[in-house]
Coordinates of C-alpha atoms in Angstrom, one line a residue:
M266 CA -16.5 -62.2 30.1
E267 CA -17.8 -60.0 33.0
E268 CA -21.0 -57.2 33.2
F269 CA -20.2 -53.9 31.9
T270 CA -22.0 -51.9 35.2
D271 CA -23.5 -48.4 35.2
D272 CA -20.5 -48.5 38.7
H273 CA -17.7 -49.4 36.0
I274 CA -18.9 -46.0 34.1
K275 CA -19.5 -44.5 36.9
S276 CA -15.7 -44.9 37.8
L277 CA -14.8 -44.3 33.7
L278 CA -16.4 -40.6 34.3
S279 CA -12.6 -39.5 36.2
R280 CA -10.5 -41.0 33.2
E281 CA -9.7 -39.0 30.2
W282 CA -10.5 -39.9 27.0
L283 CA -7.2 -41.5 24.8
V284 CA -7.3 -40.9 21.0
K285 CA -6.1 -43.3 18.2
V286 CA -7.1 -43.9 14.9
D287 CA -7.1 -47.6 12.5
S288 CA -4.3 -46.5 10.0
A289 CA -6.2 -49.6 8.2
K290 CA -10.0 -47.7 7.7
S291 CA -7.8 -43.7 8.8
K292 CA -10.8 -44.0 11.6
P293 CA -10.3 -42.6 15.0
Y294 CA -11.5 -44.2 18.0
L295 CA -11.7 -42.7 21.1
F296 CA -11.6 -44.8 24.5
K297 CA -10.8 -44.9 27.9
Y298 CA -9.5 -47.5 31.0
S299 CA -9.1 -47.7 34.5
S300 CA -9.0 -50.6 36.6
S301 CA -10.0 -51.7 40.4
L302 CA -7.6 -52.6 43.5
V303 CA -10.5 -54.3 45.6
D304 CA -11.2 -57.0 43.2
L305 CA -8.0 -57.1 40.6
S306 CA -10.5 -56.4 38.0
C307 CA -10.6 -53.5 34.9
Y308 CA -12.1 -52.9 32.5
F309 CA -12.3 -51.0 29.3
M310 CA -14.7 -48.7 26.7
I311 CA -14.5 -47.3 23.4
T312 CA -16.7 -45.3 21.2
D313 CA -15.9 -43.9 17.2
T314 CA -18.8 -40.9 18.5
K315 CA -21.9 -43.1 17.3
S316 CA -21.4 -46.5 19.7
V317 CA -19.9 -48.1 22.7
W318 CA -17.8 -51.4 23.0
A319 CA -17.0 -53.0 26.6
E320 CA -14.8 -55.3 28.3
V321 CA -14.3 -56.3 31.9
L322 CA -11.9 -58.4 33.3
T323 CA -11.4 -60.5 36.1
P324 CA -8.1 -61.4 37.3
K325 CA -7.6 -64.6 35.9
L326 CA -9.5 -63.3 32.6
V327 CA -6.5 -60.9 32.3
A328 CA -3.8 -63.5 33.7
R329 CA -5.2 -65.8 30.6
R330 CA -5.4 -63.1 28.5
W331 CA -1.9 -61.9 28.6
R332 CA -0.7 -65.8 28.0
S333 CA -2.5 -65.6 25.1
C334 CA -1.3 -63.1 23.5
N335 CA 2.3 -62.6 24.7
K336 CA 4.0 -66.8 24.3
S337 CA 6.9 -66.0 26.6
S338 CA 5.3 -65.0 29.9
P339 CA 5.4 -68.0 32.2
D340 CA 2.8 -71.1 32.3
S341 CA 2.5 -70.5 36.1
F342 CA 3.5 -70.4 39.4
A343 CA 4.5 -72.5 41.9
D344 CA 3.1 -71.0 44.7
E345 CA -0.7 -69.1 45.0
G346 CA 1.1 -66.2 46.2
D347 CA 4.0 -65.4 43.5
E348 CA 0.5 -66.1 41.1
E349 CA -1.5 -62.9 42.6
V350 CA 1.6 -60.8 42.6
W351 CA 1.8 -61.3 39.1
R352 CA -1.4 -60.2 38.6
E353 CA -1.0 -57.5 40.8
R354 CA 1.6 -56.1 38.1
L355 CA 0.4 -57.1 35.1
I356 CA -2.8 -54.8 36.4
E357 CA -0.7 -52.1 36.9
L358 CA 1.5 -52.2 33.9
L359 CA -2.3 -52.2 31.6
S360 CA -2.7 -49.0 34.0
K361 CA 0.1 -47.8 32.7
A362 CA 0.4 -48.6 29.4
H363 CA -3.5 -46.8 28.8
T364 CA -2.5 -43.1 30.0
M365 CA -1.5 -39.9 27.7
G366 CA 1.9 -41.1 27.4
G367 CA 2.1 -44.0 27.4
T368 CA -0.1 -44.6 24.6
T369 CA 2.4 -42.4 22.8
D370 CA 4.5 -45.2 21.5
M371 CA 1.3 -47.2 20.8
S372 CA 0.7 -49.2 18.1
F373 CA -3.7 -49.9 17.3
E374 CA -5.5 -51.9 15.4
I375 CA -9.0 -53.1 14.7
V376 CA -8.5 -56.7 14.0
E377 CA -11.4 -59.5 14.0
S378 CA -12.5 -61.1 16.5
N379 CA -14.8 -64.6 17.1
F380 CA -15.8 -64.0 20.3
A381 CA -16.4 -60.4 20.4
D382 CA -18.0 -57.5 18.4
L383 CA -15.1 -55.2 18.3
G384 CA -11.7 -56.8 18.8
V385 CA -8.5 -53.9 19.4
E386 CA -5.4 -55.2 19.0
I387 CA -2.3 -52.7 20.6
Q388 CA 1.2 -53.7 20.2
F389 CA 3.8 -51.5 22.8
E390 CA 8.5 -53.0 22.7
N391 CA 8.1 -55.5 25.1
F392 CA 4.7 -57.2 25.2
K393 CA 1.4 -57.1 23.4
W394 CA -2.4 -56.7 24.4
K395 CA -6.0 -57.5 23.0
W396 CA -9.7 -56.3 24.2
E397 CA -12.4 -57.9 22.8
T398 CA -15.2 -55.3 23.9
C399 CA -18.9 -55.9 22.9
F400 CA -21.5 -53.9 22.5
V401 CA -23.5 -51.8 25.0
G402 CA -26.8 -51.6 23.3
H403 CA -27.4 -47.6 21.4
K404 CA -29.0 -46.0 24.8
K405 CA -26.0 -46.7 27.0
S406 CA -24.5 -45.7 23.9
S407 CA -25.6 -41.9 23.9
E408 CA -26.0 -41.9 27.4
I409 CA -22.7 -42.4 28.0
I410 CA -21.1 -40.0 25.0
S411 CA -23.8 -37.5 26.1
K412 CA -22.2 -37.7 30.1
H413 CA -18.7 -38.4 28.9
L414 CA -18.1 -36.1 25.7
I415 CA -20.9 -33.6 25.1
F416 CA -21.4 -31.6 27.8
P417 CA -17.8 -31.4 28.9
L418 CA -16.9 -30.0 25.8
I419 CA -20.2 -27.9 25.5
S420 CA -19.0 -26.0 29.0
L421 CA -15.1 -25.9 28.1
N422 CA -16.3 -24.0 24.6
H423 CA -18.0 -22.2 26.9
L424 CA -15.1 -21.7 28.8
A425 CA -12.8 -21.0 25.7
F426 CA -15.4 -18.3 24.2
S427 CA -15.9 -16.2 27.4
S428 CA -12.5 -15.6 28.9
A429 CA -10.4 -12.9 28.6
E430 CA -6.9 -15.0 27.6
S431 CA -6.7 -17.9 25.1
L432 CA -7.2 -20.6 27.3
G433 CA -3.9 -22.1 25.4
E434 CA -1.3 -19.5 26.6
M435 CA -2.6 -19.5 30.2
A436 CA -0.7 -22.0 32.8
D437 CA -2.4 -24.8 34.0
G438 CA -3.0 -23.5 37.3
D439 CA -4.9 -21.1 35.9
V440 CA -7.1 -23.1 33.3
E441 CA -7.5 -25.9 36.3
K442 CA -9.3 -22.8 38.0
A443 CA -11.5 -21.9 36.0
V444 CA -12.3 -25.1 35.1
D445 CA -13.7 -25.7 38.5
K446 CA -15.3 -22.7 39.1
L447 CA -17.5 -23.2 35.7
G448 CA -18.2 -26.5 36.4
R449 CA -19.4 -25.8 40.2
T450 CA -21.8 -23.0 38.3
A451 CA -22.4 -25.2 35.4
R452 CA -23.6 -28.4 38.0
R453 CA -26.3 -26.8 39.8
T454 CA -28.8 -25.8 36.5
V455 CA -27.7 -27.7 34.1
D456 CA -30.6 -26.3 31.4
N457 CA -29.3 -22.7 32.0
H458 CA -25.9 -23.3 31.6
V459 CA -26.1 -25.1 28.4
K460 CA -28.5 -22.3 27.0
N461 CA -26.1 -19.5 28.1
A462 CA -22.8 -21.6 26.5
L463 CA -25.0 -22.1 23.3
S464 CA -27.0 -18.7 22.9
K465 CA -24.3 -16.5 22.1
P466 CA -24.0 -16.1 18.2
K467 CA -20.3 -16.0 18.0
V468 CA -20.6 -19.7 19.2
A469 CA -23.7 -20.8 17.4
S470 CA -22.2 -19.3 14.7
A471 CA -18.9 -20.7 14.6
I472 CA -20.2 -24.1 15.2
Q473 CA -22.6 -23.9 12.3
R474 CA -19.4 -22.4 10.2
M475 CA -17.7 -25.5 11.2
T476 CA -20.4 -28.1 10.9
A477 CA -21.1 -26.8 7.1
M478 CA -17.8 -26.6 6.6
F479 CA -16.3 -30.5 8.0
N480 CA -19.4 -31.6 6.0
F481 CA -18.2 -30.1 2.0
M482 CA -21.8 -27.7 2.7
P483 CA -21.7 -24.8 -0.3
D484 CA -23.5 -23.0 1.7
L485 CA -20.8 -21.2 4.7
S486 CA -22.5 -18.9 7.9
S487 CA -19.8 -16.3 8.7
V488 CA -19.3 -15.7 12.5
T489 CA -21.0 -12.5 13.5
S490 CA -20.8 -11.5 17.2
T491 CA -24.2 -9.7 16.6
A492 CA -27.8 -11.5 16.1
E493 CA -30.1 -8.3 14.6
K494 CA -34.3 -8.8 15.9
P495 CA -36.5 -9.0 12.6
L496 CA -40.1 -7.9 12.7
L497 CA -41.9 -10.7 13.5
E498 CA -45.4 -8.8 12.4
L499 CA -47.3 -9.6 9.6
E500 CA -47.9 -6.5 7.0
E501 CA -51.1 -5.2 6.4
E502 CA -50.6 -6.5 2.8
D503 CA -50.0 -10.1 3.5
L504 CA -52.5 -10.0 5.5
T505 CA -55.0 -8.2 2.9
V506 CA -53.8 -11.3 0.4
A507 CA -54.4 -13.4 3.1
T508 CA -58.0 -12.5 3.6
K509 CA -58.8 -12.0 -0.3
V510 CA -59.8 -15.6 -2.0
P511 CA -60.3 -15.8 -5.8
A512 CA -64.1 -15.8 -7.0
K513 CA -63.1 -18.7 -8.4
A514 CA -62.2 -20.5 -4.5
V515 CA -65.8 -19.1 -2.6
Y516 CA -67.7 -22.2 -2.6
Q517 CA -72.0 -21.8 -2.4
T518 CA -73.7 -23.9 -1.5
P519 CA -77.0 -24.2 -4.0
T520 CA -80.1 -23.0 -2.9
R521 CA -82.8 -25.2 -3.3
R522 CA -85.7 -23.7 -4.8
K523 CA -89.0 -24.5 -3.9
S524 CA -91.1 -26.2 -7.2
P525 CA -94.3 -25.0 -6.1
S526 CA -97.3 -26.9 -4.8
P527 CA -98.9 -28.0 -8.4
T528 CA -102.5 -26.5 -8.0
P529 CA -104.9 -29.8 -7.6
V530 CA -106.9 -29.9 -11.1
I531 CA -110.3 -31.8 -10.3
Q532 CA -112.5 -31.9 -13.3
P533 CA -115.8 -32.0 -13.2
R534 CA -117.4 -34.6 -13.2
V535 CA -120.7 -35.6 -15.1
G536 CA -123.2 -34.9 -12.8
T537 CA -121.2 -32.6 -10.9
P538 CA -123.5 -28.7 -10.1
K539 CA -121.6 -25.4 -10.1
A540 CA -121.4 -25.1 -6.8
V541 CA -118.6 -28.3 -6.7
V542 CA -116.2 -27.5 -9.0
T543 CA -112.9 -26.5 -8.6
S544 CA -111.4 -24.4 -11.2
K545 CA -108.0 -24.8 -12.7
T546 CA -106.9 -21.1 -11.6
D547 CA -107.6 -21.0 -7.5
P548 CA -105.0 -21.2 -5.5
P549 CA -104.4 -23.9 -3.0
E550 CA -106.0 -23.6 0.3
S551 CA -103.8 -23.7 3.4
S552 CA -104.1 -25.4 6.6
T553 CA -105.1 -21.6 8.2
E554 CA -107.6 -20.8 5.0
S555 CA -109.1 -24.0 5.9
E556 CA -109.2 -23.0 9.7
S557 CA -110.4 -20.1 8.9
E558 CA -113.4 -21.0 6.6
D559 CA -113.8 -23.8 9.1
E560 CA -114.7 -21.3 11.7
K561 CA -117.4 -19.2 9.2
P562 CA -120.5 -20.5 8.7
S563 CA -120.6 -22.0 4.6
K564 CA -123.5 -22.4 2.1
P565 CA -125.1 -25.5 1.6
V566 CA -123.2 -27.4 -1.0
V567 CA -125.9 -29.4 -3.4
K568 CA -123.4 -32.1 -3.8
P569 CA -125.5 -34.5 -6.9
S570 CA -126.4 -37.4 -5.0
Q571 CA -129.0 -35.2 -2.6
H572 CA -131.9 -33.4 -4.8
I573 CA -134.6 -31.1 -3.1
P574 CA -137.7 -32.3 -3.5
S575 CA -140.2 -30.2 -5.9
S576 CA -144.0 -29.0 -4.5
K577 CA -145.3 -31.6 -6.9
P578 CA -144.0 -35.2 -8.1
G579 CA -144.0 -35.8 -11.1
P580 CA -144.0 -38.7 -13.5
V581 CA -142.0 -41.2 -13.1
S582 CA -140.1 -41.6 -16.7
S583 CA -139.2 -45.6 -17.9
V584 CA -135.9 -43.4 -19.4
P585 CA -132.9 -42.9 -17.2
A586 CA -132.0 -39.2 -18.0
E587 CA -128.3 -37.8 -17.5
P588 CA -127.5 -36.1 -13.9
S589 CA -126.1 -33.5 -15.1
S590 CA -129.9 -32.8 -16.7
I591 CA -130.5 -32.5 -13.3
P592 CA -131.0 -28.7 -12.6
E593 CA -131.1 -27.2 -8.7
S594 CA -133.9 -26.3 -8.0
P595 CA -135.3 -23.9 -5.2
P596 CA -136.3 -24.0 -2.0
S597 CA -140.6 -24.5 -2.8
R598 CA -143.0 -23.3 -0.5
P599 CA -144.7 -25.5 1.5
T600 CA -147.1 -27.4 0.0
K601 CA -150.1 -29.5 1.0
K602 CA -148.9 -33.5 1.4
A603 CA -150.3 -35.7 -1.6
R604 CA -150.9 -39.0 -1.7
P605 CA -148.6 -41.4 -2.4
S606 CA -148.1 -42.3 -5.5
S607 CA -146.9 -46.2 -5.9
P608 CA -143.6 -47.0 -6.8
S609 CA -142.6 -48.4 -9.9
S610 CA -140.4 -51.5 -10.4
S611 CA -137.2 -49.8 -10.6
D612 CA -137.6 -48.0 -7.4
D613 CA -138.6 -50.5 -5.4
S614 CA -134.2 -52.4 -5.2
D615 CA -133.7 -47.3 -4.2
V616 CA -137.1 -48.0 -1.7
N617 CA -135.9 -51.5 -0.1
M618 CA -132.0 -50.2 0.5
N619 CA -133.3 -46.7 2.1
S620 CA -135.3 -46.6 5.8
R621 CA -138.0 -46.5 6.8
A622 CA -138.4 -43.0 7.6
G623 CA -136.1 -41.8 4.4
S624 CA -138.6 -43.5 1.6
T625 CA -140.4 -39.9 0.6
V626 CA -136.3 -38.2 0.1
A627 CA -135.5 -41.9 -1.8
S628 CA -138.3 -42.1 -3.9
N629 CA -137.4 -38.2 -5.0
T630 CA -133.7 -39.2 -5.3
T631 CA -134.6 -41.3 -8.0
R632 CA -136.8 -39.2 -10.5
R633 CA -135.1 -38.2 -13.5
T634 CA -137.4 -35.6 -14.2
T635 CA -139.2 -32.8 -12.2
K636 CA -140.9 -30.0 -13.3
Q637 CA -138.8 -27.3 -15.2
P638 CA -139.6 -24.2 -14.0
I639 CA -141.2 -21.3 -16.0
K640 CA -138.5 -18.5 -15.5
R641 CA -136.4 -21.5 -17.5
G642 CA -138.4 -22.6 -20.1
G643 CA -138.2 -25.9 -19.5
K644 CA -141.0 -27.8 -21.0
R645 CA -143.3 -30.0 -19.4
F646 CA -144.0 -33.7 -19.5

């Protein structure tokens, strides 16, 4: 089979659609035929409005196909010129057969074929013929159907609805002039032409009703010449309903409650002076408060490891007293320097660990008892 090219498709644009029905399946087929006098080839295209099949035959293939379909034809000719003339007559006969008048008495049947996708067998009183067509593909099929069938029908439908007189009652010359005028206008701006052809209410509603009727749809729309313009605005009630959100649908992000920072509770150690003990009810000091307090001069805090030496050292007791028994002694008046007493054996370790300069402070620190002030009623030892 020869290739079915775009040139063949273009040459078929000027050919008419022929319609035949396959009686076995009750299925209609539309087909076109054309031939070339340059190379004496002929080509055939057929469609069921969904797919397209085609075949291209050279003069040799035409002669071979004819002899296979018609057994009474001569097998060969002695002169080559007679063979060429005979082939030309076959192409002319096929051209006459594939016309509106020639297909009137034509028998049409879809048959099985071992060499093609779709076999078409036609028969007349004096001869038979068979087309063995192949599928051209989905993309090319859609292009052919759109260009050869859909757009021409849209334009003709527009002409039928826009003309004041019925096309069936008009003369052939008047219809020809109307078609030519509309075609020249349509090919300039195809988009506007299709829009104007299908945007009329009567045309659109008629096509709508025909489509529903043809496909057995129960709801049939009425054909109308006017189209009402709807109000394309939202009513206030719709807006209020749209803005209102059910209370259950509102999602509130749970706010994290800041847990109060635990108040540091400092248990007073044994022997800790009252000035250093922090109350449980005191709030935690912030960084700003601590900074402000650092700027102010603070009162001296007596640590448990430091004691203000008394004016008169007392005798060292061998029994160690509890740190809590060490009272705060007020600052004493300057007194005369007393002779240092000999340190006991329990104070030797403390004296060795401290420096020589702080020996006096260390000896006073290690003393377990001091002279109690008379105002507190302390006992003297």
